[in-house]
Tab-separated table of C-alpha atoms and ligand atoms in Angstrom:
chain	number	residue	atom	x	y	z
A	1	UNK	CA	58.172	-190.310	-108.419
A	2	UNK	CA	57.211	-191.460	-111.767
A	3	UNK	CA	55.410	-188.414	-112.989
A	4	UNK	CA	56.206	-184.496	-112.724
A	5	UNK	CA	53.540	-182.672	-110.908
A	6	UNK	CA	52.981	-179.561	-112.909
A	7	UNK	CA	50.103	-177.071	-113.238
A	8	UNK	CA	49.290	-176.290	-116.944
A	9	UNK	CA	47.713	-173.187	-118.090
A	10	UNK	CA	44.926	-174.231	-120.538
A	11	UNK	CA	42.922	-171.026	-120.356
A	12	UNK	CA	41.053	-170.578	-123.745
A	13	UNK	CA	43.207	-173.243	-125.326
A	14	UNK	CA	41.840	-176.062	-127.401
A	15	UNK	CA	41.254	-179.274	-125.464
A	16	UNK	CA	39.643	-182.305	-126.890
A	17	UNK	CA	37.428	-184.763	-125.080
A	18	UNK	CA	36.496	-188.090	-126.773
A	19	UNK	CA	33.385	-189.710	-125.270
A	20	UNK	CA	29.927	-188.396	-124.226
A	21	UNK	CA	29.047	-190.316	-120.918
A	22	UNK	CA	29.009	-189.195	-117.237
A	23	UNK	CA	32.790	-189.954	-116.850
A	24	UNK	CA	33.456	-187.579	-119.728
A	25	UNK	CA	31.121	-185.022	-117.981
A	26	UNK	CA	33.141	-185.133	-114.915
A	27	UNK	CA	36.367	-184.571	-116.898
A	28	UNK	CA	34.649	-181.651	-118.679
A	29	UNK	CA	33.725	-180.174	-115.546
A	30	UNK	CA	37.322	-180.047	-114.403
A	31	UNK	CA	38.556	-178.789	-117.618
A	32	UNK	CA	36.010	-175.891	-117.538
A	33	UNK	CA	37.209	-174.854	-114.071
A	34	UNK	CA	40.494	-174.236	-115.751
A	35	UNK	CA	38.725	-172.177	-118.499
A	36	UNK	CA	39.648	-174.579	-121.315
A	37	UNK	CA	38.203	-174.395	-124.730
A	38	UNK	CA	36.601	-177.817	-125.054
A	39	UNK	CA	35.589	-179.631	-128.101
A	40	UNK	CA	33.852	-182.862	-127.370
A	41	UNK	CA	33.502	-185.639	-130.027
A	42	UNK	CA	30.972	-188.579	-129.588
A	43	UNK	CA	28.272	-190.198	-131.475
A	44	UNK	CA	25.973	-189.585	-128.344
A	45	UNK	CA	26.111	-187.525	-125.328
A	46	UNK	CA	24.472	-187.394	-121.768
A	47	UNK	CA	22.000	-184.733	-120.972
A	48	UNK	CA	24.424	-183.036	-118.664
A	49	UNK	CA	26.967	-182.535	-121.474
A	50	UNK	CA	24.158	-181.595	-123.944
A	51	UNK	CA	23.138	-178.897	-121.534
A	52	UNK	CA	26.687	-177.487	-121.439
A	53	UNK	CA	26.714	-177.587	-125.209
A	54	UNK	CA	23.417	-175.934	-125.423
A	55	UNK	CA	24.752	-173.166	-123.183
A	56	UNK	CA	27.764	-172.665	-125.424
A	57	UNK	CA	30.242	-173.817	-122.715
A	58	UNK	CA	31.607	-176.619	-124.905
A	59	UNK	CA	31.482	-177.420	-128.535
A	60	UNK	CA	29.886	-180.763	-129.274
A	61	UNK	CA	30.410	-182.462	-132.583
A	62	UNK	CA	28.605	-185.781	-133.221
A	63	UNK	CA	31.310	-187.885	-134.759
A	64	UNK	CA	33.252	-191.056	-134.359
A	65	UNK	CA	36.857	-190.733	-133.405
A	66	UNK	CA	39.428	-190.278	-136.135
A	67	UNK	CA	43.093	-189.195	-135.696
A	68	UNK	CA	42.651	-185.822	-137.455
A	69	UNK	CA	40.247	-184.623	-134.608
A	70	UNK	CA	43.329	-184.167	-132.429
A	71	UNK	CA	45.097	-181.547	-134.758
A	72	UNK	CA	45.973	-178.582	-132.828
A	73	UNK	CA	44.976	-179.740	-129.359
A	74	UNK	CA	46.905	-179.008	-126.405
A	75	UNK	CA	45.496	-181.827	-124.406
A	76	UNK	CA	43.298	-184.780	-124.965
A	77	UNK	CA	41.049	-186.953	-122.677
A	78	UNK	CA	39.495	-190.203	-123.741
A	79	UNK	CA	36.505	-191.318	-121.742
A	80	UNK	CA	34.773	-193.991	-123.780
A	81	UNK	CA	33.845	-197.384	-122.681
A	82	UNK	CA	35.206	-198.877	-125.983
A	83	UNK	CA	38.764	-200.111	-125.347
A	84	UNK	CA	39.709	-199.975	-129.020
A	85	UNK	CA	38.793	-196.365	-129.206
A	86	UNK	CA	40.617	-195.404	-126.062
A	87	UNK	CA	43.847	-197.247	-127.418
A	88	UNK	CA	43.479	-195.239	-130.808
A	89	UNK	CA	43.031	-191.986	-128.967
A	90	UNK	CA	46.174	-192.771	-126.891
A	91	UNK	CA	48.276	-193.929	-129.891
A	92	UNK	CA	47.191	-190.781	-132.072
A	93	UNK	CA	47.829	-188.334	-129.270
A	94	UNK	CA	51.235	-189.762	-128.468
A	95	UNK	CA	52.176	-189.601	-132.225
A	96	UNK	CA	51.346	-185.979	-132.265
A	97	UNK	CA	53.074	-185.217	-128.880
A	98	UNK	CA	49.695	-184.218	-127.384
A	99	UNK	CA	49.448	-185.019	-123.587
A	100	UNK	CA	46.618	-187.617	-123.378
A	101	UNK	CA	44.695	-189.145	-120.434
A	102	UNK	CA	42.625	-192.223	-120.904
A	103	UNK	CA	40.385	-192.656	-117.956
A	104	UNK	CA	41.196	-195.612	-115.681
A	105	UNK	CA	44.022	-196.816	-118.067
A	106	UNK	CA	47.238	-195.476	-116.589
A	107	UNK	CA	49.229	-197.472	-119.366
A	108	UNK	CA	47.675	-195.425	-121.985
A	109	UNK	CA	48.231	-192.094	-120.399
A	110	UNK	CA	50.932	-189.559	-120.686
A	111	UNK	CA	49.505	-187.608	-117.848
A	112	UNK	CA	46.987	-188.457	-114.948
A	113	UNK	CA	44.367	-186.068	-113.518
A	114	UNK	CA	44.957	-185.326	-109.790
A	115	UNK	CA	42.400	-185.216	-107.091
A	116	UNK	CA	42.111	-181.619	-106.307
A	117	UNK	CA	41.593	-179.533	-103.287
A	118	UNK	CA	40.589	-176.059	-104.529
A	119	UNK	CA	41.056	-172.876	-102.518
A	120	UNK	CA	41.697	-170.946	-105.652
A	121	UNK	CA	44.213	-169.434	-106.291
A	122	UNK	CA	45.680	-172.149	-103.982
A	123	UNK	CA	45.167	-175.609	-105.576
A	124	UNK	CA	46.423	-178.769	-104.027
A	125	UNK	CA	46.790	-181.768	-106.463
A	126	UNK	CA	47.104	-185.299	-105.093
A	127	UNK	CA	48.293	-188.081	-107.225
A	128	UNK	CA	48.658	-191.808	-106.769
A	129	UNK	CA	50.231	-191.955	-110.188
A	130	UNK	CA	47.198	-193.735	-111.458
A	131	UNK	CA	47.559	-196.632	-109.106
A	132	UNK	CA	45.105	-195.921	-106.291
A	133	UNK	CA	42.613	-193.124	-107.296
A	134	UNK	CA	40.376	-194.017	-104.531
A	135	UNK	CA	43.099	-193.641	-101.900
A	136	UNK	CA	44.040	-190.254	-103.568
A	137	UNK	CA	40.368	-189.069	-103.172
A	138	UNK	CA	40.305	-190.209	-99.511
A	139	UNK	CA	43.447	-188.185	-98.884
A	140	UNK	CA	41.746	-185.320	-100.688
A	141	UNK	CA	38.766	-185.367	-98.286
A	142	UNK	CA	41.056	-185.448	-95.275
A	143	UNK	CA	42.829	-182.347	-96.639
A	144	UNK	CA	39.386	-180.655	-97.326
A	145	UNK	CA	38.496	-180.755	-93.666
A	146	UNK	CA	41.814	-179.352	-92.633
A	147	UNK	CA	41.913	-176.307	-95.052
A	148	UNK	CA	39.488	-173.478	-94.118
A	149	UNK	CA	37.451	-172.236	-97.107
A	150	UNK	CA	39.079	-168.778	-96.677
A	151	UNK	CA	42.468	-169.822	-97.667
A	152	UNK	CA	41.725	-168.772	-101.175
A	153	UNK	CA	40.818	-165.329	-99.899
A	154	UNK	CA	44.020	-164.924	-97.976
A	155	UNK	CA	46.002	-165.860	-101.052
A	156	UNK	CA	44.086	-163.264	-103.045
A	157	UNK	CA	44.846	-160.393	-100.548
A	158	UNK	CA	48.498	-161.656	-100.097
A	159	UNK	CA	48.750	-161.268	-103.941
A	160	UNK	CA	47.308	-157.780	-103.649
A	161	UNK	CA	49.811	-156.661	-101.190
A	162	UNK	CA	52.799	-158.467	-102.879
A	163	UNK	CA	54.282	-155.463	-104.546
A	164	UNK	CA	53.960	-153.269	-101.340
A	165	UNK	CA	55.648	-155.743	-99.250
A	166	UNK	CA	58.385	-156.163	-101.891
A	167	UNK	CA	58.924	-152.434	-101.888
A	168	UNK	CA	59.102	-152.250	-97.987
A	169	UNK	CA	61.240	-155.408	-97.446
A	170	UNK	CA	63.999	-155.732	-99.875
A	171	UNK	CA	65.457	-159.259	-98.954
A	172	UNK	CA	63.586	-162.512	-99.500
A	173	UNK	CA	64.308	-163.348	-95.902
A	174	UNK	CA	62.615	-160.119	-94.511
A	175	UNK	CA	59.572	-160.853	-96.736
A	176	UNK	CA	59.370	-164.416	-95.451
A	177	UNK	CA	59.530	-163.255	-91.858
A	178	UNK	CA	56.923	-160.508	-92.507
A	179	UNK	CA	54.488	-163.058	-94.286
A	180	UNK	CA	54.991	-165.741	-91.518
A	181	UNK	CA	54.024	-163.183	-88.999
A	182	UNK	CA	50.993	-162.178	-90.950
A	183	UNK	CA	49.901	-165.824	-91.514
A	184	UNK	CA	50.091	-166.708	-87.758
A	185	UNK	CA	48.385	-163.488	-86.603
A	186	UNK	CA	44.935	-161.951	-86.447
A	187	UNK	CA	44.943	-160.513	-89.976
A	188	UNK	CA	44.358	-163.976	-91.288
A	189	UNK	CA	41.470	-164.456	-88.852
A	190	UNK	CA	39.934	-161.308	-90.108
A	191	UNK	CA	40.030	-162.511	-93.658
A	192	UNK	CA	38.609	-165.916	-92.873
A	193	UNK	CA	35.742	-164.294	-90.849
A	194	UNK	CA	34.893	-162.224	-93.943
A	195	UNK	CA	36.090	-158.941	-92.506
A	196	UNK	CA	38.384	-158.278	-95.543
A	197	UNK	CA	38.278	-154.536	-95.324
A	198	UNK	CA	39.481	-154.578	-91.833
A	199	UNK	CA	42.200	-157.074	-92.872
A	200	UNK	CA	43.471	-154.747	-95.697
A	201	UNK	CA	43.469	-151.857	-93.239
A	202	UNK	CA	45.489	-153.885	-90.640
A	203	UNK	CA	48.051	-154.956	-93.451
A	204	UNK	CA	48.492	-151.316	-94.459
A	205	UNK	CA	48.905	-150.325	-90.890
A	206	UNK	CA	51.540	-153.053	-90.463
A	207	UNK	CA	53.386	-152.006	-93.456
A	208	UNK	CA	53.469	-148.409	-92.254
A	209	UNK	CA	54.734	-149.315	-88.702
A	210	UNK	CA	58.152	-148.066	-88.148
A	211	UNK	CA	59.034	-150.509	-85.344
A	212	UNK	CA	58.392	-154.255	-85.098
A	213	UNK	CA	54.790	-155.232	-85.506
A	214	UNK	CA	52.820	-155.408	-82.198
A	215	UNK	CA	50.935	-158.480	-81.477
A	216	UNK	CA	47.198	-157.768	-81.128
A	217	UNK	CA	44.831	-160.012	-79.249
A	218	UNK	CA	41.409	-160.802	-80.485
A	219	UNK	CA	38.346	-162.881	-79.062
A	220	UNK	CA	36.737	-165.829	-80.802
A	221	UNK	CA	33.234	-166.203	-79.516
A	222	UNK	CA	32.478	-169.745	-80.329
A	223	UNK	CA	29.477	-171.966	-80.048
A	224	UNK	CA	30.528	-175.392	-78.847
A	225	UNK	CA	27.228	-177.150	-79.570
A	226	UNK	CA	25.066	-179.245	-77.268
A	227	UNK	CA	27.734	-181.712	-76.272
A	228	UNK	CA	28.802	-184.350	-78.923
A	229	UNK	CA	32.202	-182.975	-80.114
A	230	UNK	CA	31.374	-184.188	-83.616
A	231	UNK	CA	28.832	-181.473	-83.850
A	232	UNK	CA	31.486	-178.644	-83.718
A	233	UNK	CA	31.934	-176.610	-86.869
A	234	UNK	CA	35.228	-176.733	-88.751
A	235	UNK	CA	35.941	-173.228	-87.889
A	236	UNK	CA	35.045	-173.730	-84.210
A	237	UNK	CA	37.630	-176.545	-84.143
A	238	UNK	CA	40.257	-174.617	-85.808
A	239	UNK	CA	39.982	-171.623	-83.433
A	240	UNK	CA	39.863	-173.848	-80.381
A	241	UNK	CA	43.240	-175.326	-81.507
A	242	UNK	CA	44.868	-171.935	-81.830
A	243	UNK	CA	43.761	-170.009	-78.762
A	244	UNK	CA	46.106	-168.787	-76.169
A	245	UNK	CA	43.338	-168.747	-73.332
A	246	UNK	CA	39.916	-170.407	-73.157
A	247	UNK	CA	37.129	-168.848	-71.180
A	248	UNK	CA	34.491	-171.475	-70.802
A	249	UNK	CA	31.433	-172.231	-68.821
A	250	UNK	CA	29.602	-175.109	-67.232
A	251	UNK	CA	27.509	-176.129	-70.367
A	252	UNK	CA	30.598	-176.943	-72.501
A	253	UNK	CA	30.885	-180.694	-72.406
A	254	UNK	CA	34.159	-182.361	-71.272
A	255	UNK	CA	34.425	-184.057	-74.628
A	256	UNK	CA	34.419	-180.635	-76.361
A	257	UNK	CA	36.777	-179.308	-73.883
A	258	UNK	CA	39.162	-182.049	-74.757
A	259	UNK	CA	39.721	-180.475	-78.186
A	260	UNK	CA	40.982	-177.146	-76.979
A	261	UNK	CA	44.615	-176.580	-77.504
A	262	UNK	CA	46.397	-178.585	-74.782
A	263	UNK	CA	48.677	-175.660	-73.587
A	264	UNK	CA	45.902	-172.950	-73.806
A	265	UNK	CA	45.205	-171.417	-70.259
A	266	UNK	CA	41.736	-172.442	-69.099
A	267	UNK	CA	39.487	-170.003	-67.246
A	268	UNK	CA	36.220	-171.571	-65.795
A	269	UNK	CA	33.674	-168.816	-65.427
A	270	UNK	CA	30.937	-171.227	-64.108
A	271	UNK	CA	27.410	-170.239	-64.735
A	272	UNK	CA	24.886	-172.617	-63.287
A	273	UNK	CA	21.412	-171.626	-62.472
A	274	UNK	CA	21.253	-169.017	-59.802
A	275	UNK	CA	25.019	-169.489	-59.025
A	276	UNK	CA	27.095	-167.363	-61.390
A	277	UNK	CA	30.723	-168.075	-60.658
A	278	UNK	CA	31.539	-164.654	-62.337
A	279	UNK	CA	28.827	-162.148	-62.853
A	280	UNK	CA	28.272	-161.511	-66.641
A	281	UNK	CA	29.754	-157.957	-66.403
A	282	UNK	CA	32.973	-159.428	-65.131
A	283	UNK	CA	33.111	-161.999	-67.843
A	284	UNK	CA	32.670	-159.246	-70.461
A	285	UNK	CA	35.435	-157.271	-68.915
A	286	UNK	CA	37.772	-160.282	-68.516
A	287	UNK	CA	37.498	-161.064	-72.280
A	288	UNK	CA	38.296	-157.446	-73.289
A	289	UNK	CA	41.199	-157.327	-70.848
A	290	UNK	CA	42.817	-160.632	-72.059
A	291	UNK	CA	42.514	-159.632	-75.566
A	292	UNK	CA	44.141	-156.305	-74.837
A	293	UNK	CA	46.967	-158.082	-73.321
A	294	UNK	CA	47.576	-159.513	-76.783
A	295	UNK	CA	46.094	-162.999	-76.268
A	296	UNK	CA	43.897	-164.966	-78.651
A	297	UNK	CA	40.887	-165.482	-76.487
A	298	UNK	CA	38.491	-168.430	-77.073
A	299	UNK	CA	35.218	-167.739	-75.498
A	300	UNK	CA	33.618	-171.124	-75.532
A	301	UNK	CA	29.952	-171.430	-74.920
A	302	UNK	CA	27.485	-174.395	-75.110
A	303	UNK	CA	25.176	-174.442	-77.974
A	304	UNK	CA	25.046	-171.186	-80.028
A	305	UNK	CA	26.403	-168.017	-78.528
A	306	UNK	CA	23.372	-166.010	-79.753
A	307	UNK	CA	20.639	-168.301	-78.358
A	308	UNK	CA	20.065	-167.870	-74.699
A	309	UNK	CA	23.847	-167.381	-74.479
A	310	UNK	CA	24.347	-163.720	-73.757
A	311	UNK	CA	26.950	-163.596	-76.657
A	312	UNK	CA	25.597	-160.177	-77.735
A	313	UNK	CA	26.398	-158.679	-74.364
A	314	UNK	CA	29.960	-159.961	-74.476
A	315	UNK	CA	30.652	-158.564	-77.891
A	316	UNK	CA	29.170	-155.273	-77.028
A	317	UNK	CA	31.859	-154.818	-74.477
A	318	UNK	CA	34.486	-155.920	-76.978
A	319	UNK	CA	33.160	-153.349	-79.377
A	320	UNK	CA	33.550	-150.646	-76.766
A	321	UNK	CA	37.216	-151.578	-76.241
A	322	UNK	CA	37.849	-151.826	-79.921
A	323	UNK	CA	38.822	-155.549	-79.555
A	324	UNK	CA	38.642	-157.452	-82.851
A	325	UNK	CA	36.279	-160.628	-82.602
A	326	UNK	CA	34.387	-163.094	-84.456
A	327	UNK	CA	31.286	-165.079	-83.735
A	328	UNK	CA	31.091	-168.670	-84.636
A	329	UNK	CA	27.691	-170.182	-84.555
A	330	UNK	CA	27.220	-173.484	-82.912
A	331	UNK	CA	24.363	-176.095	-83.089
A	332	UNK	CA	21.817	-174.924	-80.418
A	333	UNK	CA	20.480	-177.476	-77.992
A	334	UNK	CA	16.920	-177.350	-79.575
A	335	UNK	CA	18.489	-178.505	-82.851
A	336	UNK	CA	21.070	-180.970	-81.633
A	337	UNK	CA	19.105	-182.417	-78.682
A	338	UNK	CA	15.932	-182.923	-80.814
A	339	UNK	CA	17.708	-184.605	-83.437
A	340	UNK	CA	19.400	-187.074	-81.027
A	341	UNK	CA	16.126	-187.725	-79.389
A	342	UNK	CA	14.414	-188.519	-82.652
A	343	UNK	CA	11.981	-185.739	-82.404
A	344	UNK	CA	11.755	-183.413	-85.510
A	345	UNK	CA	10.719	-180.103	-84.315
A	346	UNK	CA	8.466	-179.501	-87.404
A	347	UNK	CA	6.488	-182.011	-89.405
A	348	UNK	CA	3.983	-181.532	-92.237
A	349	UNK	CA	1.262	-183.348	-90.183
A	350	UNK	CA	1.847	-181.874	-86.668
A	351	UNK	CA	3.687	-178.579	-86.438
A	352	UNK	CA	4.247	-175.739	-88.764
A	353	UNK	CA	6.110	-173.595	-86.303
A	354	UNK	CA	8.482	-173.920	-83.431
A	355	UNK	CA	9.054	-171.560	-80.513
A	356	UNK	CA	12.353	-171.388	-78.450
A	357	UNK	CA	11.533	-170.185	-74.995
A	358	UNK	CA	13.529	-169.622	-71.869
A	359	UNK	CA	11.944	-171.109	-68.791
A	360	UNK	CA	14.485	-169.347	-66.582
A	361	UNK	CA	12.722	-168.039	-63.513
A	362	UNK	CA	13.194	-164.290	-62.873
A	363	UNK	CA	12.845	-163.440	-59.112
A	364	UNK	CA	11.257	-166.879	-58.587
A	365	UNK	CA	8.509	-166.387	-61.219
A	366	UNK	CA	7.747	-167.427	-64.684
A	367	UNK	CA	6.764	-164.533	-66.992
A	368	UNK	CA	5.957	-166.097	-70.233
A	369	UNK	CA	3.670	-165.507	-73.161
A	370	UNK	CA	1.183	-168.287	-72.369
A	371	UNK	CA	-1.166	-167.474	-75.060
A	372	UNK	CA	1.483	-167.686	-77.787
A	373	UNK	CA	2.829	-170.960	-76.224
A	374	UNK	CA	-0.654	-172.435	-76.325
A	375	UNK	CA	-1.393	-172.259	-79.944
A	376	UNK	CA	-1.983	-175.467	-81.948
A	377	UNK	CA	0.153	-177.105	-84.589
A	378	UNK	CA	3.494	-175.787	-83.149
A	379	UNK	CA	6.317	-177.171	-81.076
A	380	UNK	CA	7.519	-175.458	-77.938
A	381	UNK	CA	11.039	-175.879	-76.987
A	382	UNK	CA	11.907	-174.659	-73.432
A	383	UNK	CA	15.472	-174.061	-72.506
A	384	UNK	CA	16.241	-173.717	-68.674
A	385	UNK	CA	12.775	-175.114	-67.864
A	386	UNK	CA	13.463	-177.857	-65.369
A	387	UNK	CA	12.800	-175.803	-62.117
A	388	UNK	CA	9.714	-174.389	-63.510
A	389	UNK	CA	8.389	-177.381	-65.336
A	390	UNK	CA	5.324	-178.100	-63.078
A	391	UNK	CA	4.184	-174.438	-63.402
A	392	UNK	CA	4.910	-174.427	-67.146
A	393	UNK	CA	2.836	-177.571	-67.653
A	394	UNK	CA	-0.113	-176.270	-65.461
A	395	UNK	CA	-0.264	-172.819	-67.265
A	396	UNK	CA	-0.293	-174.493	-70.696
A	397	UNK	CA	-3.184	-176.648	-69.737
A	398	UNK	CA	-4.866	-173.665	-68.150
A	399	UNK	CA	-4.508	-171.885	-71.436
A	400	UNK	CA	-6.130	-174.602	-73.359
A	401	UNK	CA	-3.499	-177.152	-74.411
A	402	UNK	CA	-4.655	-180.670	-74.090
A	403	UNK	CA	-3.439	-182.414	-70.869
A	404	UNK	CA	-2.676	-185.296	-73.176
A	405	UNK	CA	-0.377	-183.306	-75.340
A	406	UNK	CA	2.919	-185.416	-75.817
A	407	UNK	CA	5.960	-183.901	-74.035
A	408	UNK	CA	9.604	-184.911	-73.430
A	409	UNK	CA	12.507	-183.684	-71.247
A	410	UNK	CA	16.081	-184.535	-72.514
A	411	UNK	CA	19.036	-184.307	-70.165
A	412	UNK	CA	22.520	-183.916	-71.620
A	413	UNK	CA	21.292	-184.562	-75.106
A	414	UNK	CA	23.608	-185.599	-77.785
A	415	UNK	CA	26.197	-186.958	-75.339
A	416	UNK	CA	26.688	-190.535	-74.271
A	417	UNK	CA	24.945	-189.585	-71.032
A	418	UNK	CA	21.604	-188.554	-72.736
A	419	UNK	CA	18.488	-189.502	-71.013
A	420	UNK	CA	14.908	-188.822	-72.214
A	421	UNK	CA	11.616	-188.838	-70.425
A	422	UNK	CA	8.510	-188.809	-72.504
A	423	UNK	CA	5.113	-188.312	-71.054
A	424	UNK	CA	2.001	-185.992	-71.595
A	425	UNK	CA	1.728	-182.608	-70.216
A	426	UNK	CA	-0.403	-183.711	-67.325
A	427	UNK	CA	2.238	-186.069	-65.891
A	428	UNK	CA	5.531	-184.791	-67.324
A	429	UNK	CA	6.576	-182.908	-64.192
A	430	UNK	CA	5.954	-185.901	-62.016
A	431	UNK	CA	7.869	-188.398	-64.359
A	432	UNK	CA	10.768	-185.954	-64.708
A	433	UNK	CA	10.920	-185.743	-60.879
A	434	UNK	CA	10.802	-189.488	-60.497
A	435	UNK	CA	13.584	-189.953	-63.030
A	436	UNK	CA	15.831	-187.563	-61.079
A	437	UNK	CA	16.581	-185.497	-64.068
A	438	UNK	CA	19.343	-182.943	-63.622
A	439	UNK	CA	20.387	-179.924	-65.705
A	440	UNK	CA	21.097	-179.345	-68.491
A	441	UNK	CA	17.632	-180.429	-69.595
A	442	UNK	CA	15.583	-179.424	-72.643
A	443	UNK	CA	11.828	-179.582	-72.706
A	444	UNK	CA	9.909	-180.258	-75.940
A	445	UNK	CA	6.164	-179.984	-76.002
A	446	UNK	CA	4.046	-180.769	-79.124
A	447	UNK	CA	2.561	-183.546	-81.182
A	448	UNK	CA	5.877	-184.142	-82.770
A	449	UNK	CA	7.168	-185.833	-79.574
A	450	UNK	CA	5.117	-188.922	-80.390
A	451	UNK	CA	7.219	-189.493	-83.481
A	452	UNK	CA	10.146	-190.478	-81.162
A	453	UNK	CA	8.496	-193.875	-80.895
A	454	UNK	CA	9.236	-194.486	-84.666
A	455	UNK	CA	12.198	-192.344	-85.079
A	456	UNK	CA	14.512	-192.910	-82.030
A	457	UNK	CA	17.903	-193.786	-83.554
A	458	UNK	CA	20.581	-192.696	-80.984
A	459	UNK	CA	21.718	-195.226	-78.384
A	460	UNK	CA	23.928	-193.465	-75.825
A	461	UNK	CA	26.601	-195.997	-74.692
A	462	UNK	CA	26.916	-194.901	-71.109
A	463	UNK	CA	23.367	-194.600	-70.183
A	464	UNK	CA	22.331	-196.738	-67.147
A	465	UNK	CA	18.543	-196.147	-66.021
A	466	UNK	CA	18.196	-195.675	-62.247
A	467	UNK	CA	15.779	-198.193	-60.781
A	468	UNK	CA	12.824	-195.689	-60.562
A	469	UNK	CA	13.399	-194.428	-64.146
A	470	UNK	CA	11.063	-196.700	-66.091
A	471	UNK	CA	9.907	-194.053	-68.589
A	472	UNK	CA	13.284	-192.653	-69.371
A	473	UNK	CA	15.463	-194.070	-72.150
B	1	SAM	C1	21.943	-170.789	-70.846
B	1	SAM	S1	21.119	-171.763	-71.902
B	1	SAM	C2	22.209	-171.895	-73.269
B	1	SAM	C3	21.746	-172.313	-74.490
B	1	SAM	C4	22.774	-172.531	-75.476
B	1	SAM	N1	23.350	-171.203	-75.933
B	1	SAM	C5	22.335	-173.239	-76.777
B	1	SAM	O1	22.213	-172.587	-77.937
B	1	SAM	O2	21.877	-174.395	-76.693
B	1	SAM	C6	21.342	-173.419	-71.225
B	1	SAM	C7	20.210	-174.401	-71.421
B	1	SAM	O3	20.305	-175.011	-72.668
B	1	SAM	C8	19.754	-176.289	-72.684
B	1	SAM	N2	20.715	-177.235	-72.999
B	1	SAM	C9	21.971	-176.852	-73.498
B	1	SAM	N3	22.607	-178.078	-73.875
B	1	SAM	C10	21.894	-179.088	-73.606
B	1	SAM	C11	21.953	-180.452	-73.711
B	1	SAM	N4	23.012	-181.005	-74.128
B	1	SAM	N5	20.975	-181.201	-73.282
B	1	SAM	C12	19.661	-180.594	-72.903
B	1	SAM	N6	19.656	-179.391	-72.798
B	1	SAM	C13	20.710	-178.583	-73.180
B	1	SAM	C14	19.214	-176.490	-71.285
B	1	SAM	O4	17.981	-176.129	-71.179
B	1	SAM	C15	20.084	-175.554	-70.511
B	1	SAM	O5	19.549	-175.167	-69.183
């Protein structure tokens, strides 16, 4: 290690920046985050810096560099594109024992600026000691994806409870054990889910417990998206990797299931059309029971839990049992599948509205608002509409939609098994039949479907067209 990593408090302290271009602006932005009192000297400045000066966030002085500008500064940054000026700043700062950074010139620096991952008050600084700043930034982006945004809030609340914890646990070791327990438990999840009042209450309860803290379970109701695991949210992935048990259904793709923590218990609760492996009420009760046993339960659903996902019913039961839970949205099939099929759901020229409809048959019949579905200049997206497809097309035509209206059915969208059949309303059902499309399939009806011809971009690797499947791609 050639440089000592330290964090320097420069709040309201005089910092000098020499240079007025975009590089200087980036350094100024970092100094401002640390609440520095910045004076910037340069014969000219970019609009971004001028705006900061106009807002009174920095002091700008139109001047060429001279040694005396550094008097009293606690830190200096040179960001000019004139080598002689940068050298002069470095020499002058070193002579006055002022820490100096010259952008992209490690030899002229007495300190370098780190790449920063900020979850204030937690700050991670990454340095390559000036040798490979691009690599340092690359490492930074890796860490960014690993650290949930809520870590800063955890540190804030830990800070609030520091004195109380100190008062309760007199030894450093006892405090360490307490905090480690908290950090691995459900309180942290409460904070990250934005339930800070509940987290504070839980910490207070924990501190007032006479006996060892009990381990309470919780439920994560997580949207697993339409199939491509790259479409998971950071939060979904984090919770998938920390659960004790995963309750999942048919729609969750095998690729997404691969990412669930290896040693978590997996419980399949089925759910395909007309054949519910477990009735919904039993799934609701199962989730509550597992959590009350102290487990971290991942309820993993395809798409988004609140869009044709019955997620609302599941959390209602959890509420009744006082089981803590959080809901993590997922990309719903309409969004994911239409994107991967090259069909924008709205378009200035074709559709100003979009309807999400369930085509699930109730008692073998379809009870849909055909008038609303038949309006012009909109896109209709139908979930679970494969079985009733012929009837849907017939009804829309009967309610005034053109038989030539473009339409598509997409099977297993976003996955490497994606198949798309495009047609018109009058021949969609027949073509879908011929192509032997199987659930899960999403139907999109509207002028926007014709855009697929131009906008199709996704080429699933594993797709092989069956011989009678000339219109699917
Ligand atoms: C019970 S609904 C669940 C919807 C889910 N909660 C969502 O937000 O996407 C199941 C229906 O979603 C649609 N679906 C889900 N994933 C799909 C995919 N990858 N490709 C095509 N359709 C999909 C199908 O219409 C399927 O029958």
